[in-house]
Short mmCIF file of C-alpha atoms in Angstrom, two decimals:
data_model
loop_
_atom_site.label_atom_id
_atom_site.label_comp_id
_atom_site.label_asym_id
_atom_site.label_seq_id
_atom_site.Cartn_x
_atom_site.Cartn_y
_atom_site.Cartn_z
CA UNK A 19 -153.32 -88.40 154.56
CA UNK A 20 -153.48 -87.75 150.78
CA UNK A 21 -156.26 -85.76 149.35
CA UNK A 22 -159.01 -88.10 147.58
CA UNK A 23 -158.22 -86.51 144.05
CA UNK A 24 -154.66 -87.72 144.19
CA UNK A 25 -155.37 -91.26 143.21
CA UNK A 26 -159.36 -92.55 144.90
CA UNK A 27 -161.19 -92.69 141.23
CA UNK A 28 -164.44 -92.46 143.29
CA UNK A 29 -167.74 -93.71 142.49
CA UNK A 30 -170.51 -91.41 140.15
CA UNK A 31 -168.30 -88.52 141.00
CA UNK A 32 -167.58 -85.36 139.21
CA UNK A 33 -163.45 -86.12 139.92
CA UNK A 34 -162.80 -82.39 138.96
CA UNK A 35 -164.17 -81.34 142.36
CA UNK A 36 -162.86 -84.65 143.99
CA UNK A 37 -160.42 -82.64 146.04
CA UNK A 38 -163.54 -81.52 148.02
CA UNK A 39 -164.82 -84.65 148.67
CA UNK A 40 -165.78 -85.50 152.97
CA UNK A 41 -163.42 -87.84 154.25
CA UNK A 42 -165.55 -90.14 156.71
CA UNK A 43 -163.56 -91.41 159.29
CA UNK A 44 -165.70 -93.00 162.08
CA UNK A 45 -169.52 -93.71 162.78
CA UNK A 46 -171.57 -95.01 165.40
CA UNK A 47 -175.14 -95.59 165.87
CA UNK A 48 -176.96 -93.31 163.15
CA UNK A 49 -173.60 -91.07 163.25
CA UNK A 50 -170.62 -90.83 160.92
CA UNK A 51 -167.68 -88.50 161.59
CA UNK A 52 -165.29 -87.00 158.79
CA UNK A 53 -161.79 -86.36 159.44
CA UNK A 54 -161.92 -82.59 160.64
CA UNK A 55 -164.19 -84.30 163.84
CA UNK A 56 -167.34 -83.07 163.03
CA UNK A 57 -170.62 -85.12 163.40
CA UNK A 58 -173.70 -85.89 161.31
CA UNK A 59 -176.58 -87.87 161.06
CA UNK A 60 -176.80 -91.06 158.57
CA UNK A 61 -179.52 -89.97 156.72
CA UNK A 62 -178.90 -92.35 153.98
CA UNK A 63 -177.84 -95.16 156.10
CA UNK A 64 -174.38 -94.89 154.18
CA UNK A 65 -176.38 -95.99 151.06
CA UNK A 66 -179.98 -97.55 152.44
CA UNK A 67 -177.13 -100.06 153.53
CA UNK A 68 -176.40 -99.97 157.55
CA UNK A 69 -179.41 -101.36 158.82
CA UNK A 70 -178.01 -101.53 162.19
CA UNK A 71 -176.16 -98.29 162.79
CA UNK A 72 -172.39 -97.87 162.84
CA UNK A 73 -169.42 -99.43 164.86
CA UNK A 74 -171.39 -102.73 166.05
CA UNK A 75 -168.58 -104.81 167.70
CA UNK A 76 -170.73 -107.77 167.82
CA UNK A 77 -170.72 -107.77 164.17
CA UNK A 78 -167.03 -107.10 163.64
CA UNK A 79 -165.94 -109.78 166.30
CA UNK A 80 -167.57 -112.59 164.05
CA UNK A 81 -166.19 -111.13 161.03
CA UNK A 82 -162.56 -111.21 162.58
CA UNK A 83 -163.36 -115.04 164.24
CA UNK A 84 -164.69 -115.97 160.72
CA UNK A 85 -161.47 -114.69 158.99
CA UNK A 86 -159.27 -116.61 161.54
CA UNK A 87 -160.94 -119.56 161.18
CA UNK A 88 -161.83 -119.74 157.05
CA UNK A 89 -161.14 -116.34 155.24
CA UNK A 90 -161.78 -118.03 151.95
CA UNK A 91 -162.88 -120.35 149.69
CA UNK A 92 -164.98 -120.21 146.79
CA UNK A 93 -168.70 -122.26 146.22
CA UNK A 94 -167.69 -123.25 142.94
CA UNK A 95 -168.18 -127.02 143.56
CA UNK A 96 -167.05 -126.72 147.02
CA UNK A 97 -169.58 -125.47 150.16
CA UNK A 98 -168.51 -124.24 153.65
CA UNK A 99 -170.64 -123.49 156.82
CA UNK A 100 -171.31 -120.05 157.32
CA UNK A 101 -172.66 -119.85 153.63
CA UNK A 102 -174.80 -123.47 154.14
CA UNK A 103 -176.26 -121.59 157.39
CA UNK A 104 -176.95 -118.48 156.11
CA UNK A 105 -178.71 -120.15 153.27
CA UNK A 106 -180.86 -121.94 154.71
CA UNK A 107 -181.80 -118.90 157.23
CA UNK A 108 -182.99 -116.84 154.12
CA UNK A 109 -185.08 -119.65 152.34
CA UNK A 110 -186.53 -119.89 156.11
CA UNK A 111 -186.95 -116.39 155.75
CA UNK A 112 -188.42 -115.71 152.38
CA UNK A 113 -191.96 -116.31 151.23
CA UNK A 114 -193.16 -119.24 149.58
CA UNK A 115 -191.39 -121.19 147.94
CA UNK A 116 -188.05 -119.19 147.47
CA UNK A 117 -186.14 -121.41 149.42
CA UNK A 118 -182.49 -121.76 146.68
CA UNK A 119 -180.23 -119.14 147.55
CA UNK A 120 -177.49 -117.77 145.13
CA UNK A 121 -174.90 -115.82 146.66
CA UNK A 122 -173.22 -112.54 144.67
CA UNK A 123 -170.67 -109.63 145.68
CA UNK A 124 -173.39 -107.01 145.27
CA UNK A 125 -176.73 -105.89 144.12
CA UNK A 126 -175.95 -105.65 140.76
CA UNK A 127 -174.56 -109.18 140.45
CA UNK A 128 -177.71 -110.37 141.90
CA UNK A 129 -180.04 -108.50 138.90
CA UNK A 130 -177.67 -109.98 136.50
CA UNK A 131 -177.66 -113.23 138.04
CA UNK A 132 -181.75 -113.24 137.67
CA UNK A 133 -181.61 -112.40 134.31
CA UNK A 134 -179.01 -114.92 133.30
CA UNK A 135 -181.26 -117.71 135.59
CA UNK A 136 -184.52 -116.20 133.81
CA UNK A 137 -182.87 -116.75 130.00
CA UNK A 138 -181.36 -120.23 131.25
CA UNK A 139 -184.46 -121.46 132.76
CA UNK A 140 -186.84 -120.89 129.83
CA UNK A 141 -183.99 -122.72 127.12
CA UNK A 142 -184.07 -125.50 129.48
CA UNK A 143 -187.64 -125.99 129.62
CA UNK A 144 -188.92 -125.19 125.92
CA UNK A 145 -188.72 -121.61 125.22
CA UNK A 146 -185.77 -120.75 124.23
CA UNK A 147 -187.19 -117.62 122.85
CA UNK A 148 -187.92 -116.13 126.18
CA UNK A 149 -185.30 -113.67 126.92
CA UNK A 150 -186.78 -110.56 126.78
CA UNK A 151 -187.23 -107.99 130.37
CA UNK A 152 -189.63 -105.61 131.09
CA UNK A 153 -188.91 -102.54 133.78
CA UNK A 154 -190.21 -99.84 134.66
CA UNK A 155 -189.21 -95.96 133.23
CA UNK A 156 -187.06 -94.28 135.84
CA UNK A 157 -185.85 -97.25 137.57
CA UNK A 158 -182.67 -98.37 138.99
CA UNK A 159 -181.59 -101.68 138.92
CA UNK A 160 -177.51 -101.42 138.61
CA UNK A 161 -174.54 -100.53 136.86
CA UNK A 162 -173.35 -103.79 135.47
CA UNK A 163 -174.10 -104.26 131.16
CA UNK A 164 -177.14 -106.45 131.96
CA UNK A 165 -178.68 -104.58 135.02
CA UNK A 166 -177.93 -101.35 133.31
CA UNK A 167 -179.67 -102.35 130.62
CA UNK A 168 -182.55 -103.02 132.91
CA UNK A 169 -182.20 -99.52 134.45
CA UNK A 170 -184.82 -96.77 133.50
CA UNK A 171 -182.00 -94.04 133.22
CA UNK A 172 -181.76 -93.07 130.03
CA UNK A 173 -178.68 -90.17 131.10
CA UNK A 174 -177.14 -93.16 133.11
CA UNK A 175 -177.30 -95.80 129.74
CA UNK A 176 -176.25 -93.37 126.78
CA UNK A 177 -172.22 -93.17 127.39
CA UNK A 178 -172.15 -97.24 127.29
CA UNK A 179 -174.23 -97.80 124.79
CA UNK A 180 -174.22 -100.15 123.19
CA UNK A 181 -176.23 -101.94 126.35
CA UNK A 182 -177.65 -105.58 126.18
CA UNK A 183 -180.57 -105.80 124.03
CA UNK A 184 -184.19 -107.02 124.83
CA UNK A 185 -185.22 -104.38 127.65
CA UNK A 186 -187.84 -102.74 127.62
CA UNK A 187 -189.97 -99.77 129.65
CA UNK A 188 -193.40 -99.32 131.63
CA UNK A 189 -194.68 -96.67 133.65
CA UNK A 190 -193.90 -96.21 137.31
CA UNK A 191 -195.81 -95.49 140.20
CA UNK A 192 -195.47 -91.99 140.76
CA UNK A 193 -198.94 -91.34 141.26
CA UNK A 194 -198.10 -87.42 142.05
CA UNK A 195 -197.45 -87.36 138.15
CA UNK A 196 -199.74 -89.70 137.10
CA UNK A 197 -200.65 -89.27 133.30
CA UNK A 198 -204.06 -91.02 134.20
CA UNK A 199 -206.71 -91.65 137.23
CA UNK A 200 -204.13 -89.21 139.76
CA UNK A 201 -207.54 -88.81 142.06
CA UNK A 202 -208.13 -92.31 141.68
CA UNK A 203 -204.98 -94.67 143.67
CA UNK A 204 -207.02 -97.89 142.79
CA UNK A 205 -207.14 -97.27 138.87
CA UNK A 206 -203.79 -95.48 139.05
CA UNK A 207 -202.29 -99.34 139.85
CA UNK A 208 -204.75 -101.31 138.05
CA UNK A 209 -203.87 -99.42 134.68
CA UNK A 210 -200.07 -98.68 135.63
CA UNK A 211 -199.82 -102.76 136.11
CA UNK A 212 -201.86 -103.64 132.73
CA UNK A 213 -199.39 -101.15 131.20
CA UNK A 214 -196.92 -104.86 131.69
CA UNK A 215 -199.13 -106.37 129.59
CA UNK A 216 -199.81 -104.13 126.61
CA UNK A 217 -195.92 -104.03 126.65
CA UNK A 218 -195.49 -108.09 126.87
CA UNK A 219 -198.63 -108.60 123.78
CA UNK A 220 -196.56 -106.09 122.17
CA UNK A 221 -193.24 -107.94 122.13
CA UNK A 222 -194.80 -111.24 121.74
CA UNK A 223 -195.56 -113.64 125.41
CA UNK A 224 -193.02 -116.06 123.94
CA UNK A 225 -190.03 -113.80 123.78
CA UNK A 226 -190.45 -112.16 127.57
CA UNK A 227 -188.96 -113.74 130.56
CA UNK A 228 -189.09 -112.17 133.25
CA UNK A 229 -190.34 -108.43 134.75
CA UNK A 230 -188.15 -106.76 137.37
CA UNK A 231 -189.75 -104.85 139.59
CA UNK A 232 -189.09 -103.09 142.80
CA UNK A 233 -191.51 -102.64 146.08
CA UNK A 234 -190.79 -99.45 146.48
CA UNK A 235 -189.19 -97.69 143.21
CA UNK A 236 -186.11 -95.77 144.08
CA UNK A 237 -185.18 -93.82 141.72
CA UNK A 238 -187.35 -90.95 141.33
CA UNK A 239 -188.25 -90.67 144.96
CA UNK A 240 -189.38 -93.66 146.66
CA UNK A 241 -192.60 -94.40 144.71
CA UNK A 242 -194.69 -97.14 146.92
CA UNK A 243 -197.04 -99.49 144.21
CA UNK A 244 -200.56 -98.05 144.38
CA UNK A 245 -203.37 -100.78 146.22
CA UNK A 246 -204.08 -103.76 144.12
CA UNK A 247 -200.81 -102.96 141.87
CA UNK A 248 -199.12 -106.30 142.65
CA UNK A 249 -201.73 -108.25 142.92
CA UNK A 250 -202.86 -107.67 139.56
CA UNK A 251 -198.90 -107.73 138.37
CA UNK A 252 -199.02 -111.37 139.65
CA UNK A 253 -202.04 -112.18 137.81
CA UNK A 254 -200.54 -110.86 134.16
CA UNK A 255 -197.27 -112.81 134.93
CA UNK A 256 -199.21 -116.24 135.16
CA UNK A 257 -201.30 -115.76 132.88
CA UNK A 258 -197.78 -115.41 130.18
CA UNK A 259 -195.81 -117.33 132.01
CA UNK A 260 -193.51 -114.24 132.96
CA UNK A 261 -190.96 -114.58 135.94
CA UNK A 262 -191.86 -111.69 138.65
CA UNK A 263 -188.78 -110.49 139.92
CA UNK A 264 -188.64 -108.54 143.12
CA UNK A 265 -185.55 -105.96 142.83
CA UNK A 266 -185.62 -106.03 146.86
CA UNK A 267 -181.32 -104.77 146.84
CA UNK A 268 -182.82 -101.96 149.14
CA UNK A 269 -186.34 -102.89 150.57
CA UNK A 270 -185.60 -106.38 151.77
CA UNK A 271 -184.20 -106.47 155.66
CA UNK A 272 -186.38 -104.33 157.37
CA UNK A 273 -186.33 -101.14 155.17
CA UNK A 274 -190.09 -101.22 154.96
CA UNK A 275 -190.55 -103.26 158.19
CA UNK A 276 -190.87 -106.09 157.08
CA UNK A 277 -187.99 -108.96 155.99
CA UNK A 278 -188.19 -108.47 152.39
CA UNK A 279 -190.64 -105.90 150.51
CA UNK A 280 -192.58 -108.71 149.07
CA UNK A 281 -194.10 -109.38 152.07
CA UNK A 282 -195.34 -105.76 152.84
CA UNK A 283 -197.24 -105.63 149.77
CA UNK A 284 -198.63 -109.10 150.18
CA UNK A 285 -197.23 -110.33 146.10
CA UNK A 286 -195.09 -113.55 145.65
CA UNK A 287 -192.53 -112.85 143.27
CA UNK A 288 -190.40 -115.82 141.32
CA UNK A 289 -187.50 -114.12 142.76
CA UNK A 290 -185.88 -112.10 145.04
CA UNK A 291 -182.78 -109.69 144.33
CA UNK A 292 -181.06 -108.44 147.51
CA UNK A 293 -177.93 -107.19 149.09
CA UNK A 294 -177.06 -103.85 150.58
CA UNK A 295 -179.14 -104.61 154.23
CA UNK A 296 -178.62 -108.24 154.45
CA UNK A 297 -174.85 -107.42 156.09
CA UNK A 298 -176.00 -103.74 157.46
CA UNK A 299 -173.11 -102.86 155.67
CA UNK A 300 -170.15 -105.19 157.45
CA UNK A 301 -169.51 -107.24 154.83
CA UNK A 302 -169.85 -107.11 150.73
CA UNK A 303 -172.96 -109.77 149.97
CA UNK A 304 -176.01 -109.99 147.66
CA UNK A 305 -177.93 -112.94 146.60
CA UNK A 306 -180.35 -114.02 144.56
CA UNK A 307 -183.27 -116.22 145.91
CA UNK A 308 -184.91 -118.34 143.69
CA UNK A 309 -187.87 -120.59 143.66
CA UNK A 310 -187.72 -124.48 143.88
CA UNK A 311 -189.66 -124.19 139.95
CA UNK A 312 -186.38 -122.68 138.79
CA UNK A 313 -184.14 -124.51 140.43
CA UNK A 314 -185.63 -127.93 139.31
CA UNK A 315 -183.83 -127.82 136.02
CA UNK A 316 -180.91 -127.46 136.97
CA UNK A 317 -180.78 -130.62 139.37
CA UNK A 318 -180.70 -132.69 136.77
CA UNK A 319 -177.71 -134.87 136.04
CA UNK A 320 -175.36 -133.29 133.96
CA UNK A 321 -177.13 -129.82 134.77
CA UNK A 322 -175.84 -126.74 136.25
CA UNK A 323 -176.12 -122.82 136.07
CA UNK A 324 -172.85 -122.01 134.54
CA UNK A 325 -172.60 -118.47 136.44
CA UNK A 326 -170.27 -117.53 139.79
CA UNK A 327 -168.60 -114.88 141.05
CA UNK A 328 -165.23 -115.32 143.49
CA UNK A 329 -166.25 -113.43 146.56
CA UNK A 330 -170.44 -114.45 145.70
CA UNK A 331 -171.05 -116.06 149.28
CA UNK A 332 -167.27 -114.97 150.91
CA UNK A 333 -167.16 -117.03 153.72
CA UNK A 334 -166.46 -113.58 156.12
CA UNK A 335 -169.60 -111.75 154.54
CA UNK A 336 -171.90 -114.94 155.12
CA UNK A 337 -171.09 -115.16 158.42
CA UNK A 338 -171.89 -111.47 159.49
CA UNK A 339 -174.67 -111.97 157.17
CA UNK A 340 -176.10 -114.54 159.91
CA UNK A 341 -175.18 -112.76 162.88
CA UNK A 342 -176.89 -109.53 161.15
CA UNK A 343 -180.13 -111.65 160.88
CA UNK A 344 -179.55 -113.13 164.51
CA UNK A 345 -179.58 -109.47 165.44
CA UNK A 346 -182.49 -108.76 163.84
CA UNK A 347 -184.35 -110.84 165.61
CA UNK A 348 -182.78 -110.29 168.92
CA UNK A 349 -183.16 -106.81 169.08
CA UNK A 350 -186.94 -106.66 167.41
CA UNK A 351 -185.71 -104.57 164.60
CA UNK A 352 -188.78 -104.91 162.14
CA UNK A 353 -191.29 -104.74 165.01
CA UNK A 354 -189.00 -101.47 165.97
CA UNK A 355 -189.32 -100.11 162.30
CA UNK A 356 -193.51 -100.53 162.58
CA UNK A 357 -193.82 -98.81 165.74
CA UNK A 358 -192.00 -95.98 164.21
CA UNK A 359 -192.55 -95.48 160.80
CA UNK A 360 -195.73 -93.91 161.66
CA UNK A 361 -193.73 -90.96 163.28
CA UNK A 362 -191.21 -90.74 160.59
CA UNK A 363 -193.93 -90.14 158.10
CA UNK A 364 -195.58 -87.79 160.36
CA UNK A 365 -192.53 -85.76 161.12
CA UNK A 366 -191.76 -85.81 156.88
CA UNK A 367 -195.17 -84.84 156.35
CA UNK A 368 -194.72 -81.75 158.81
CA UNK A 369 -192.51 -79.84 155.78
CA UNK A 370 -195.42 -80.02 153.39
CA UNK A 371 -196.05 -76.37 154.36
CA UNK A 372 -193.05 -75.46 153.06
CA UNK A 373 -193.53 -74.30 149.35
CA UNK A 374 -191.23 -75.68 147.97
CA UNK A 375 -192.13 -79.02 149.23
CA UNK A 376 -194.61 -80.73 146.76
CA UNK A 377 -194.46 -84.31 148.05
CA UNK A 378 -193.61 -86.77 150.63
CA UNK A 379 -193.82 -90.44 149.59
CA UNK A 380 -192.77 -93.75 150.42
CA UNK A 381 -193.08 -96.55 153.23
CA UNK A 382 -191.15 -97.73 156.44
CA UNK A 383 -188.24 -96.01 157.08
CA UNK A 384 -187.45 -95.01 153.10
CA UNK A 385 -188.96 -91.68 152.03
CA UNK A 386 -188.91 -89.36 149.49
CA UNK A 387 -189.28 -85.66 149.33
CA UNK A 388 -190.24 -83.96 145.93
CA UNK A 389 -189.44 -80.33 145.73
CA UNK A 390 -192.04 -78.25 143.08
CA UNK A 391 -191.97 -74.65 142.44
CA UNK A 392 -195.15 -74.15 142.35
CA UNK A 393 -197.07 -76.37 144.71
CA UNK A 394 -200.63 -75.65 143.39
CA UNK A 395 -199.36 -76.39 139.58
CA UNK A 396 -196.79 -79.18 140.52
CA UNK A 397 -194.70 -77.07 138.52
CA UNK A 398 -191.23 -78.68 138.63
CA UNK A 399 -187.36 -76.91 137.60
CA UNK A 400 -186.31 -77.43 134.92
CA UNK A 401 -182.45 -79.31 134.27
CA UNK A 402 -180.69 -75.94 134.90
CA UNK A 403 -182.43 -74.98 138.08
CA UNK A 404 -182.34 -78.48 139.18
CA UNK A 405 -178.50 -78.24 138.68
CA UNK A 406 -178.15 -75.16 140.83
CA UNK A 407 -180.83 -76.05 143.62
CA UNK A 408 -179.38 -79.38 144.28
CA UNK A 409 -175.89 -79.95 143.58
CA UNK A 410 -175.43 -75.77 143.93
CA UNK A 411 -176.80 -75.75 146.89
CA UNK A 412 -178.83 -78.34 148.79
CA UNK A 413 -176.33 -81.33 149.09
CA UNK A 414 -173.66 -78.79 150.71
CA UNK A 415 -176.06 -77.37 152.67
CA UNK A 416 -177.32 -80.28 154.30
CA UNK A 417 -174.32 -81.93 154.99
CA UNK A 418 -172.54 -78.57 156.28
CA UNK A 419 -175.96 -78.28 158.48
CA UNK A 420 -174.96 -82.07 159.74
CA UNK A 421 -177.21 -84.31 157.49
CA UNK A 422 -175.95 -86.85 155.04
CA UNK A 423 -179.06 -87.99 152.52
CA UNK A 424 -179.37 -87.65 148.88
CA UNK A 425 -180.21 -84.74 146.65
CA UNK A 426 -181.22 -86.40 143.76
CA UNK A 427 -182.39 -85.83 139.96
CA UNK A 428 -183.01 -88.78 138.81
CA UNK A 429 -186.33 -88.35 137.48
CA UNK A 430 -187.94 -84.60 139.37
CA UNK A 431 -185.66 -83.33 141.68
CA UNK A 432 -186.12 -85.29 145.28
CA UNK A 433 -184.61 -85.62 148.58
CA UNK A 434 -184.41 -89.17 149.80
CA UNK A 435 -183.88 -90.33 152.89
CA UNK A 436 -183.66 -93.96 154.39
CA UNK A 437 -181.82 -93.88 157.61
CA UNK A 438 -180.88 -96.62 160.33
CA UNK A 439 -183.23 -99.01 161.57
CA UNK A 440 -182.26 -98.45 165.00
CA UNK A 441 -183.64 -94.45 164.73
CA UNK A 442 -186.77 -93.05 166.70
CA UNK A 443 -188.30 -89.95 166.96
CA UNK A 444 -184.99 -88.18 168.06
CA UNK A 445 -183.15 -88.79 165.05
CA UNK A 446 -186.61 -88.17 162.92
CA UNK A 447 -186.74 -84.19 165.03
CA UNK A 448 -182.98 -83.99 163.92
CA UNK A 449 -184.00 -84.60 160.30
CA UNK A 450 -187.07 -82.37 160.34
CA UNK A 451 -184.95 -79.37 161.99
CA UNK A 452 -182.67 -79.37 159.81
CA UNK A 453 -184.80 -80.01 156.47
CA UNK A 454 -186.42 -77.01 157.36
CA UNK A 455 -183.93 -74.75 158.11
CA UNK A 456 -181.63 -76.07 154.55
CA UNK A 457 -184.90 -75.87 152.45
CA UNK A 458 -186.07 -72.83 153.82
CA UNK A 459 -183.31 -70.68 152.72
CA UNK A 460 -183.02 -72.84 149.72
CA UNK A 461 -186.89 -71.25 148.46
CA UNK A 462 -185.43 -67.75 149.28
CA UNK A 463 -182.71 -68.73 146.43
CA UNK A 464 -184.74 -69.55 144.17
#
């Protein structure tokens, strides 16, 4: 085998060190194997993807009977069963009234796919002038011109600028830096969610369509919505007749232990954005789950949403999809996630007398981990010593130690970690061990 600098152009990689790059050969359970034979832990569930764990044979057996049977066709004007099924298992599934299901490759085809629904929608019903999307600063919504443009990553944005205009930014959650009410979690979310609409009176209610927003934030550092934040989010998007859209690409499917984030918070959003879980990984799929409101337009004669992608509901991906779901249910996964995620966060928590450790944050089984320098100050590094303490040291020191997760400076500099569903306390002792141990010597460093 060929090194991966020879031709791979991998994926946000610094190529010039690309000849160093793990080659991952094998995985099972909440274990991956590279291609020298040694083991580690999914920390990251490949990429808050593998809901499941690795090397499920049920799974591949219906992709390979699905590919024998049908291994294409497209849903432009045509349907076929595995996508009508799985369908009409997700409306079953979501909340409300989301019961039209539009299928994509990918997360970031599904956030483009709202947009372009949100801008349609409004010029079909009277105001065409609503085009306009609010986000929030720091967030990720993907890599595509529209859903970058979305994105709250200004270092992400600048080398393909120019982006699609009409996006604008709010605050996030991140109540461990909150500018105002930090003591106070219940003003915290009432002002960071009437930050929306200062920002909508100040672009005008009848050029703003829609607000994406995630359940959990991930970029950052996992940053959960403070009590009463969605609730009140609701509220300010009917009273300006503002789509809520919930980016749920990585909450949805039993990250937070529940079927989509929504649901966990108690908020009904316009629509849902999802992908990543909904295959644990087996298949390429996203969709886009609208409400009947939004769909009504576009059932008139004549009408239709002139937007598709090729593989967007791949007859092979929808039905793994389904048996994914089936799974789910067989096997008690969400009602597995909430008898556990109590111990996760526990077992997190336990590193908080580390000092380097200012934070642990998030919900189910998706956490983050904010490292400070000074805990009492919140003192964080600055770009340089972020540079050195993560990518210097931390990511090859975890994974040589035999944890995959994520390093990460987007926003202060955070561990993240959001590993298979499946997991219990075992895996959660594994992570803490070895957390310790990495960030331990990674203070003496400093």
């Amino acid at each position: 085998m060929s090194s991966p600098a020879d031709h791979l152009w991998m994926h946000f990689t610094r190529m010039a060190n690309a000849d160093q790059a793990p080659v991952i050969v094998r995985g099972e359970g909440a274990y991956i194997w590279d291609d020298r034979g040694k083991r580690y832990l999914d920390g990251l569930a490949g990429l808050f993807v593998n809901q499941l764990g690795h090397g499920r044979i049920d799974l591949a057996t219906v992709a390979a009977e699905q590919a024998s049977t049908l291994a294409f066709f497209p849903l432009w004007s045509y349907a076929h069963p595995s996508a009508i099924d799985l369908a009409d298992k997700l409306a079953s599934l979501a909340p409300g009234e989301l019961n039209r299901v539009f299928f994509t490759s990918g997360g970031s085809e599904a956030v483009e796919s709202a947009w372009k629904l949100a801008k349609n929608y409004f010029k079909l019903t009277g105001k065409p002038m609503k085009h306009k999307v609010i986000s929030r600063a720091i967030a990720y919504h993907g890599t595509t011109h529209g859903a970058l443009s979305i994105t709250g990553l200004p270092p992400l944005k600048s080398q393909f600028e120019p982006l699609v205009p009409s996006t604008f930014r709010v605050p996030n959650t991140n109540i461990y830096r909150a500018p105002l009410h930090g003591d106070d979690p219940e003003a915290f979310g009432r002002w960071a969610a009437d930050q929306i609409a200062v920002a909508i009176e100040q672009e005008g209610p009848e050029t703003v369509a829609a607000v994406f927003l995630e359940p959990v934030q991930n970029a950052g550092g996992c940053f959960p919505p403070p009590p009463g934040y969605f609730e009140r989010v609701r509220e300010i998007c009917d009273e300006y007749d503002v789509l809520l859209v919930s980016d749920e690409v990585i909450c949805a499917f039993g990250r937070l232990g529940t079927m989509f984030g929504a649901e966990r918070y108690g908020y009904q959003p316009d629509i849902i954005t999802c992908a990543k879980g909904l295959t644990s990984g087996y298949a390429p799929l996203g969709a886009m789950i609208a409400s009947e409101r939004l769909f009504e337009p576009f059932a008139e004669p004549g009408a239709s949403f002139a937007h598709g992608y090729t593989f967007g509901g791949h007859p092979v991906a929808t039905a793994v999809g389904l048996a994914n779901l089936e799974i789910f249910e067989r096997e008690g996964v969400l009602e597995h996630v909430r008898a556990n995620e109590g111990a996760f966060r526990s077992t997190l928590e336990g590193l908080l007398d580390l000092p380097i450790v200012g934070d642990v944050r998030g919900d189910g089984y998706f956490y983050g981990i904010e490292l400070v320098k000074d805990k009492h100050t919140r003192e964080t590094f600055d770009d340089d010593e972020s540079e050195r303490l993560l990518r210097g040291y931390l990511s090859g020191a975890l994974f040589d130690a035999g944890l995959y997760c994520r390093a990460d400076d987007r926003g202060d500099p955070v561990i993240q970690l959001s590993p298979p569903l499946i997991c219990d306390q075992r895996h959660f002792d594994e992570i803490g061990e070895i957390l310790r141990s990495v960030l331990s010597e990674a203070w003496s460093r400093l």
